[in-house]
Amino acid sequence: MANTVDKYFDLVDQNQQKFIETLREVVEIPSVSSDASKRGEVVRMGEWLQARWEQLGAQCKRIDPGKQILEGEELDLPPVILGQYGNDANKKTVLVYGHYDVQPALLEEDPFTLVEMDDGRLVGRGSTDDKGPILGWLLCVETHKQAGLDFPVNLKFCFEGMEESGSEGLDAIIIDQADKWFKGTDVVCISDNYWLGKNKPCLTHGLRGVSYFHLEVEGPGADLHSGVFGGTVHEPMVDLVHLLSKLVDTNGRIQIPGIYDQVMPVTDEEELTYENLEFSHVALATDLKHDVIIHAEERDTLKHRWRYPTLSIHGVEGAFYSPGDKTVIPAKVKGKFSLRTVPNMEPKRVAELVTAFLEKEFAKLGSKNRMRVIETHGGRWWYSSPNHPNFVAGARATELVYGVKPDLTREGGSIPVTLTFEENLNVNVLLLPMGAADDGAHSINEKIDRRNYIQGIKLLGAYLHEVAVTDMTA
Ligand code: BES
Ligand code: ZN
């Protein structure tokens, strides 16, 4: 194994520039899943992937999950690309998952052009979330194949184009294919998260869930002139602002009664897991550009990121938001907020508590407007033990590439499919990140460092070699 892995590492080093060019090619496809006008690009990105994998000899199966209504338009959901590379009964089978859609990038000048900076940053939408990592798997196979190196495992893959928009349609496909396409899977690996800091790699064994809500307040039949109607009608926007202000206080404490009741208490054993991690408020404040951190202690910041629920307010549809002044009373507004959920919260209970609370608060306003709470999606949290041999393989691979033992982390973000795989395929799932804490996924100027991208391609390959020689039944 050592010989093959060394050769693989050398080849990755030699091909660095070519790999960056491949990243450039995919960043240029603006596969934004939340934008109806970009749906064709999302599909194009899925087709690009399928074609590249088929060129390598992988067997692919494209599944079109059906339709979706977005911005009043009926759209085809982008394809889920399932694939299989190698089918040797003597090898283990690893399933990898990733997403080829990206977040919108509204404030940037040229987000879909990859820019190589002198300090090693590769800036471009999707570079770290999640195009760099999904290319990692592809380039790993390509490199082995071109050099005639034995591929250590059978690789199955599942790439979707709707992750950033709630993975619509994917759960049903996984459940349906559990005994078909996914049959024989020994372990799962997902590379769709980030290191805790900028220098130390990690393995991740927990994610929060997310329950997303729209709070709609509707009043008159059309927008009104505030000079004529201000003070004489109940204004939807005023009601909405009152309601939104009740959800969470300015220190992040959720104000909805009962929401903390299902949260698991911190044990002494858990307390130890916050020791010796590569995480500091100084580094975090630098990444944030301004020190807006609520908590005094690092471990409290981590607890609020990983193991307590939080509530964020994202925006208001229908509100006036352009520069300049406009004296309008919007007729109908929709507030958007979400809760990140943790063990042992249940999305159904969360939705009940949120709805009951808002109805009660709305009744107190005595408004003649109409209010509706809509839960648009609810993905469950995932928490697993990091003692499984899959994590041992991930840790060995990390040491081989980076020369250090990885931190063990949980994450505040969500990848709902993680739990779907674990529950329906009955296998262990490892989250093995490529990017670093300051990559700015979902933010302006998303990047991946050249070092993380190139070493990350090595890491994913090394992991597959380690799985091949690790007893997964232990
Ligand atoms: N890559 C992220 C998940 C993530 C975020 C992992 C932060 C670790 C830290 C993923 O692409 C993502 O953003 N997911 C969405 C899921 C949601 C739309 C259901 C999220 O977390 O908001
Ligand atoms: Zn992602």
XYZ file of N, CA, C and O and ligand atoms in Angstrom, residues 99 128-130 163-164 192-194 415 442, ligand 2:
45
model
N -22.350 17.539 -3.214
C -23.357 18.284 -3.983
C -22.678 19.214 -4.980
O -21.647 19.810 -4.691
N -14.976 25.645 -2.202
C -14.883 24.759 -1.035
C -16.195 24.025 -0.794
O -16.214 22.956 -0.192
N -17.325 24.615 -1.225
C -18.657 24.089 -0.912
C -19.459 23.911 -2.183
O -20.208 24.781 -2.566
N -19.386 22.822 -2.880
C -18.708 21.615 -2.508
C -17.996 21.064 -3.747
O -17.786 19.878 -3.904
N -28.689 20.384 -2.726
C -28.361 20.367 -1.297
C -28.582 21.726 -0.651
O -29.098 21.826 0.463
N -28.202 22.780 -1.359
C -28.311 24.118 -0.772
C -29.772 24.572 -0.682
O -30.073 25.612 -0.113
N -17.889 17.618 2.902
C -18.727 18.804 2.653
C -18.745 19.672 3.907
O -19.773 20.214 4.279
N -17.601 19.741 4.567
C -17.522 20.607 5.753
C -16.093 21.127 5.874
O -15.326 21.023 4.919
N -15.757 21.705 7.002
C -14.531 22.506 7.087
C -13.784 22.214 8.383
O -14.370 21.764 9.368
N -26.291 18.767 6.896
C -26.291 17.975 5.653
C -27.285 16.844 5.918
O -26.906 15.758 6.336
N -20.892 30.113 1.550
C -22.139 30.898 1.590
C -21.874 32.397 1.722
O -22.810 33.181 1.755
Zn -21.998 22.083 1.158
